[in-house]
Short mmCIF file of C-alpha atoms in Angstrom, two decimals:
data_model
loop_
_atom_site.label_atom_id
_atom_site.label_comp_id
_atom_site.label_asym_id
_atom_site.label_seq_id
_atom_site.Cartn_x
_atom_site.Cartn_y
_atom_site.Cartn_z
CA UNK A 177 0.03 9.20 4.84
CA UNK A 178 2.22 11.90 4.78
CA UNK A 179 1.44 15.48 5.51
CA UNK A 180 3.13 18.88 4.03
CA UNK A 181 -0.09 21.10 3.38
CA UNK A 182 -3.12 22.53 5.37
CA UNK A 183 -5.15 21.48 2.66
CA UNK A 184 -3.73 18.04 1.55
CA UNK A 185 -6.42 16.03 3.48
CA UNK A 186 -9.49 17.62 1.18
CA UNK A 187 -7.05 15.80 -1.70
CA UNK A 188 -6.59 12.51 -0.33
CA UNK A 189 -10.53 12.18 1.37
CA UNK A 190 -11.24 12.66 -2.42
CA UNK A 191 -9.00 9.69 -3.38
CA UNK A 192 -9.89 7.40 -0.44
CA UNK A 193 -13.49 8.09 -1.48
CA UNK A 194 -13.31 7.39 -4.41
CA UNK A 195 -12.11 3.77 -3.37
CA UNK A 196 -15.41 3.36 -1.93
CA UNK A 197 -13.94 3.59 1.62
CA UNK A 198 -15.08 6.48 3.31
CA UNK A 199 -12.21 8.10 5.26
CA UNK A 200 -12.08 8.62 9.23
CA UNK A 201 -9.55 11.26 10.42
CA UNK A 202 -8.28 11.15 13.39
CA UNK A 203 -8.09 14.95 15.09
CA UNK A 204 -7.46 16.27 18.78
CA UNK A 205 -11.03 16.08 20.54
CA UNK A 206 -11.21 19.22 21.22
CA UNK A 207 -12.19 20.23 18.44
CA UNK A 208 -14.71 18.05 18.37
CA UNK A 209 -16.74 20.59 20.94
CA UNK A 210 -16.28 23.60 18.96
CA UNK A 211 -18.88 25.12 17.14
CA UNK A 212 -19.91 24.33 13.76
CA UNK A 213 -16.00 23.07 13.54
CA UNK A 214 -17.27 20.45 15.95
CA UNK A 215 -20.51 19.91 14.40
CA UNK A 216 -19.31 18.59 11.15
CA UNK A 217 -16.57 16.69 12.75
CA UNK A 218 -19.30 14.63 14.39
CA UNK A 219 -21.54 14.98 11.32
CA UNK A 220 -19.01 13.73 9.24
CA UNK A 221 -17.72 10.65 11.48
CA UNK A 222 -14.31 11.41 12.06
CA UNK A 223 -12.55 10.34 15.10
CA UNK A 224 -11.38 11.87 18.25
CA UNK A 225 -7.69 11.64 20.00
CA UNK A 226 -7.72 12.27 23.79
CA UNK A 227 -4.48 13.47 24.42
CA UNK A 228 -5.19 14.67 28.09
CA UNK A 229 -5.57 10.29 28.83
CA UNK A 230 -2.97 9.53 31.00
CA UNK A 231 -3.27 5.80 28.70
CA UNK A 232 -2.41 5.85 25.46
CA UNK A 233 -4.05 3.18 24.41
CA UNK A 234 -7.44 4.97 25.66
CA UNK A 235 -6.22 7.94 24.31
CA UNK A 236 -6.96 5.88 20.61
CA UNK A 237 -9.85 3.59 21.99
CA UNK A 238 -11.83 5.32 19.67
CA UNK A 239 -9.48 4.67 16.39
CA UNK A 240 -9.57 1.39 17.46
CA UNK A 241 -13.53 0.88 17.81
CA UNK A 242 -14.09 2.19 14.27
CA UNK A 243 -10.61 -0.35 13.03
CA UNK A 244 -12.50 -3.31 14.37
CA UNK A 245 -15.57 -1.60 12.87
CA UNK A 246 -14.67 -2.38 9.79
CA UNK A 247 -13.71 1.62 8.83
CA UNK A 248 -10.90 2.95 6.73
CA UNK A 249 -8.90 5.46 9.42
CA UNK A 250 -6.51 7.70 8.05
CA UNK A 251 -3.57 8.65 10.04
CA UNK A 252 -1.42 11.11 10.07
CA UNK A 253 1.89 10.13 11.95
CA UNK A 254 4.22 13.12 11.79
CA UNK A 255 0.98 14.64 13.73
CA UNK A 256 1.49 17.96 11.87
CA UNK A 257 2.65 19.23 8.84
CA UNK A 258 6.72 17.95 8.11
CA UNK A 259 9.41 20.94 8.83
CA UNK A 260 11.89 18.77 6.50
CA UNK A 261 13.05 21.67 4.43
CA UNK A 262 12.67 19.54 1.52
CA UNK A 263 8.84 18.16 2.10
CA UNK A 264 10.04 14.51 2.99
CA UNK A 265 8.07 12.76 5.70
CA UNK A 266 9.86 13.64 8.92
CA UNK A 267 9.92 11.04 12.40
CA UNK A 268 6.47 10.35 13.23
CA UNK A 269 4.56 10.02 16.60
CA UNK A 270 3.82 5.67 17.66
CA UNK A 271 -0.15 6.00 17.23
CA UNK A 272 -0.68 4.44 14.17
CA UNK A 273 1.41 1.59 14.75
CA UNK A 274 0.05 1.35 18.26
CA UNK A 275 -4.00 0.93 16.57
CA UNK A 276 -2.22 -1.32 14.06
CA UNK A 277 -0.41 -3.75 16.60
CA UNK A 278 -3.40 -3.92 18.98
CA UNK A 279 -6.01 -4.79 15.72
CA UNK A 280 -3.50 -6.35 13.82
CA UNK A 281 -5.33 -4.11 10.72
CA UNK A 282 -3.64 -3.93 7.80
CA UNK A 283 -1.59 -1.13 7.42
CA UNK A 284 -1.59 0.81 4.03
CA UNK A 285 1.58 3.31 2.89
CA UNK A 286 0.08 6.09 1.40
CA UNK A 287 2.22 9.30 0.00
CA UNK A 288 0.72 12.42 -1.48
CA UNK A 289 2.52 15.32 -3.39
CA UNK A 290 0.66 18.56 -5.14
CA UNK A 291 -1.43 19.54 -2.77
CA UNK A 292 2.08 21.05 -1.08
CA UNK A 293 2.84 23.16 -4.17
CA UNK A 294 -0.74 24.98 -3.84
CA UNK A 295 -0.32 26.11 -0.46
CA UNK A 296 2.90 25.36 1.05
CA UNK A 297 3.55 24.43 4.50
CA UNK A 298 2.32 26.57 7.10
CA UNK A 299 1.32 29.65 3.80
CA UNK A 300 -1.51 31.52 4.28
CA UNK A 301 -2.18 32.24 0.61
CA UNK A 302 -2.38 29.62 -2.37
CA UNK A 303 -0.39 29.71 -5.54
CA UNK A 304 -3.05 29.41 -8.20
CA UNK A 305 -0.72 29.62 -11.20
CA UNK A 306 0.25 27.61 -13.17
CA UNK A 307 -2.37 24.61 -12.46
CA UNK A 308 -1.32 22.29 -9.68
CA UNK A 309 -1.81 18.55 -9.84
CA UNK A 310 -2.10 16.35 -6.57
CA UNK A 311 -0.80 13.02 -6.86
CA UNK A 312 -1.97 10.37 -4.13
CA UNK A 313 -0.34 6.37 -3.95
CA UNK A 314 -0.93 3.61 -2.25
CA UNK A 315 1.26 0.69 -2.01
CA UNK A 316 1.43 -2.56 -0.17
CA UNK A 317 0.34 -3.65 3.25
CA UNK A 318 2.94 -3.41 5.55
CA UNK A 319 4.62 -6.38 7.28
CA UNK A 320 4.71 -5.61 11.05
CA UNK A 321 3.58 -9.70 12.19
CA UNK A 322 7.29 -9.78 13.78
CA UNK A 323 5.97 -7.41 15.96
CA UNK A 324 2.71 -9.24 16.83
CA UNK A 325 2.57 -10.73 20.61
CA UNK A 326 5.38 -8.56 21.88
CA UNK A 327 4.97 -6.15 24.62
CA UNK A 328 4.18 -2.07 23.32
CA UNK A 329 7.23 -1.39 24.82
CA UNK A 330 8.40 2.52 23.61
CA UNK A 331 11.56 0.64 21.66
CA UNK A 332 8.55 -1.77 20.00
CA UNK A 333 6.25 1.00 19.11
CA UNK A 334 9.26 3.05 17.71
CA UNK A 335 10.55 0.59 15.64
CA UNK A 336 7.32 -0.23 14.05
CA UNK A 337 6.30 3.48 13.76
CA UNK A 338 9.70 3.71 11.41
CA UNK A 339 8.65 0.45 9.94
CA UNK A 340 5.26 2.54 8.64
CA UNK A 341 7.28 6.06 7.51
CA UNK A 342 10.05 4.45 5.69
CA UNK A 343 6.99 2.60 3.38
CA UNK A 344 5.03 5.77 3.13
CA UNK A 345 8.70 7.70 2.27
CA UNK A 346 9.05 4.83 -0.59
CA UNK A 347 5.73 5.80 -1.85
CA UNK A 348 6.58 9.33 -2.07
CA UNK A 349 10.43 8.54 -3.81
CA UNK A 350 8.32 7.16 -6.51
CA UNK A 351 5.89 10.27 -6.94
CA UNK A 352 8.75 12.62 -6.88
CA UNK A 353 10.91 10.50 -8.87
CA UNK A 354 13.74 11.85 -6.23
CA UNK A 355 15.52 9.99 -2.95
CA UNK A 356 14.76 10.72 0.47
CA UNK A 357 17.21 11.68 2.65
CA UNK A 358 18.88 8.54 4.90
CA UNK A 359 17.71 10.15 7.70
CA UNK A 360 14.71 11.66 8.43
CA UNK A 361 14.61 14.75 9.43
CA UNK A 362 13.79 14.85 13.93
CA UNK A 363 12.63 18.13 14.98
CA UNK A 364 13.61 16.81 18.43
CA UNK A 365 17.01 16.65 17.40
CA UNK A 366 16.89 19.99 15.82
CA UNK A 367 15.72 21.60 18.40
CA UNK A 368 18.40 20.28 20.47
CA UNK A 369 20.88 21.21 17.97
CA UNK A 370 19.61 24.55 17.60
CA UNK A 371 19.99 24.91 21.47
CA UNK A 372 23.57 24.19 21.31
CA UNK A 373 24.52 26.10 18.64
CA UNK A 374 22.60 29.05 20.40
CA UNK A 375 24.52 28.53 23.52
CA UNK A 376 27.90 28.22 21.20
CA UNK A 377 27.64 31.25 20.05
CA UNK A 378 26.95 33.19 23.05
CA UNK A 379 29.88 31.92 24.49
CA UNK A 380 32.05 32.94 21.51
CA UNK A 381 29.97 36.42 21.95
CA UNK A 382 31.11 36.62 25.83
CA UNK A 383 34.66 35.70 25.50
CA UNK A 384 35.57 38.34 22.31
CA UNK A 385 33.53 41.21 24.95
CA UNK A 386 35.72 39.83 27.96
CA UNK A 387 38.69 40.23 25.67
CA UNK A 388 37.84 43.88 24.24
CA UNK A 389 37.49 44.45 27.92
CA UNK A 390 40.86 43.24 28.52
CA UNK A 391 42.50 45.34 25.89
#
């Protein structure tokens, strides 16, 4: 599912309970030795990433146990909350399509909206008033058996990672009633972009300083 507020997964555990599925996060393991933090992770039965495996397929062996299990795993793709200035799903990360190509699990498009308008991204403080209603859909399975039997190469897991977000970005057109951007938004690219323009403008600074100098 998507992902645009701190809170949003206490609003869709309530709607994937309610399907009688109980829902498995997946969250960095870390945090799974911290505290009472890491106590009700466990209690609760949620599922640890190790992101310091230099495999990434062990670095989900656990996602994939509890798939074969039989469990309902939610996954967040973007792997944080989106920085589209708009609250549209943004690129994700290849995990969930990586646990969906080695299972061959069905994969479900969920989109969520509401939760966002509470506590925006990255706010400290909620917005109590007015009321706020959070909207959670589900749609389809996803078709991703043209990528069954072909190597996890990075172009294969990309391709079926973008696969998953443009279903869950469908989802969320219909929620909002509104129409995602072509594109999604790539902080990668941003960052980039961000760097040249930075380095643009220096230069522009520098060269009207070597003029006054000149004068």
């Amino acid at each position: 599912m998507n992902h645009n507020s701190y809170i949003d997964p206490l609003g869709y555990a309530h709607y994937q309970y309610n399907t009688g599925r109980v829902p498995r996060f997946l969250a960095k393991s870390g945090l799974f030795r911290q505290g009472f933090v890491g106590a009700a992770m466990r209690g609760t039965g949620q599922i640890p990433v190790y992101r310091e495996s230099t495999d990434a397929l062990s670095a989900f062996r656990a996602a994939i146990d509890a798939v074969e299990r039989g469990e309902c795993v939610a996954f967040y793709p973007e792997g944080t909350l989106t920085r589209d200035p708009d609250g549209w799903p943004m690129t994700a990360k290849t995990g969930a399509a990586r646990v969906a190509l080695q299972t061959r699990c069905p994969v479900i498009p969920v989109a969520q909206w509401g939760c966002n308008e509470l506590l925006p991204p990255y706010a400290r403080k909620p917005r109590l008033l007015p009321r706020k209603t959070h909207r959670v859909q589900a749609g389809p399975p996803v078709d991703l058996s043209r990528f069954y039997g072909k190597e996890m190469t990075a172009e294969v897991l990309k391709e079926a990672t973008e696969v998953i977000m443009a279903a869950v970005t469908r989802q969320l057109e219909e929620i909002r009633g509104e129409k995602a951007p072509d594109t999604p938004y790539d902080p990668r690219r941003e960052r980039i972009e961000q760097r040249l323009r930075t380095q643009a403008q220096t230069r522009r600074t520098h060269g009207k300083q070597a003029e006054g100098q000149g004068t």
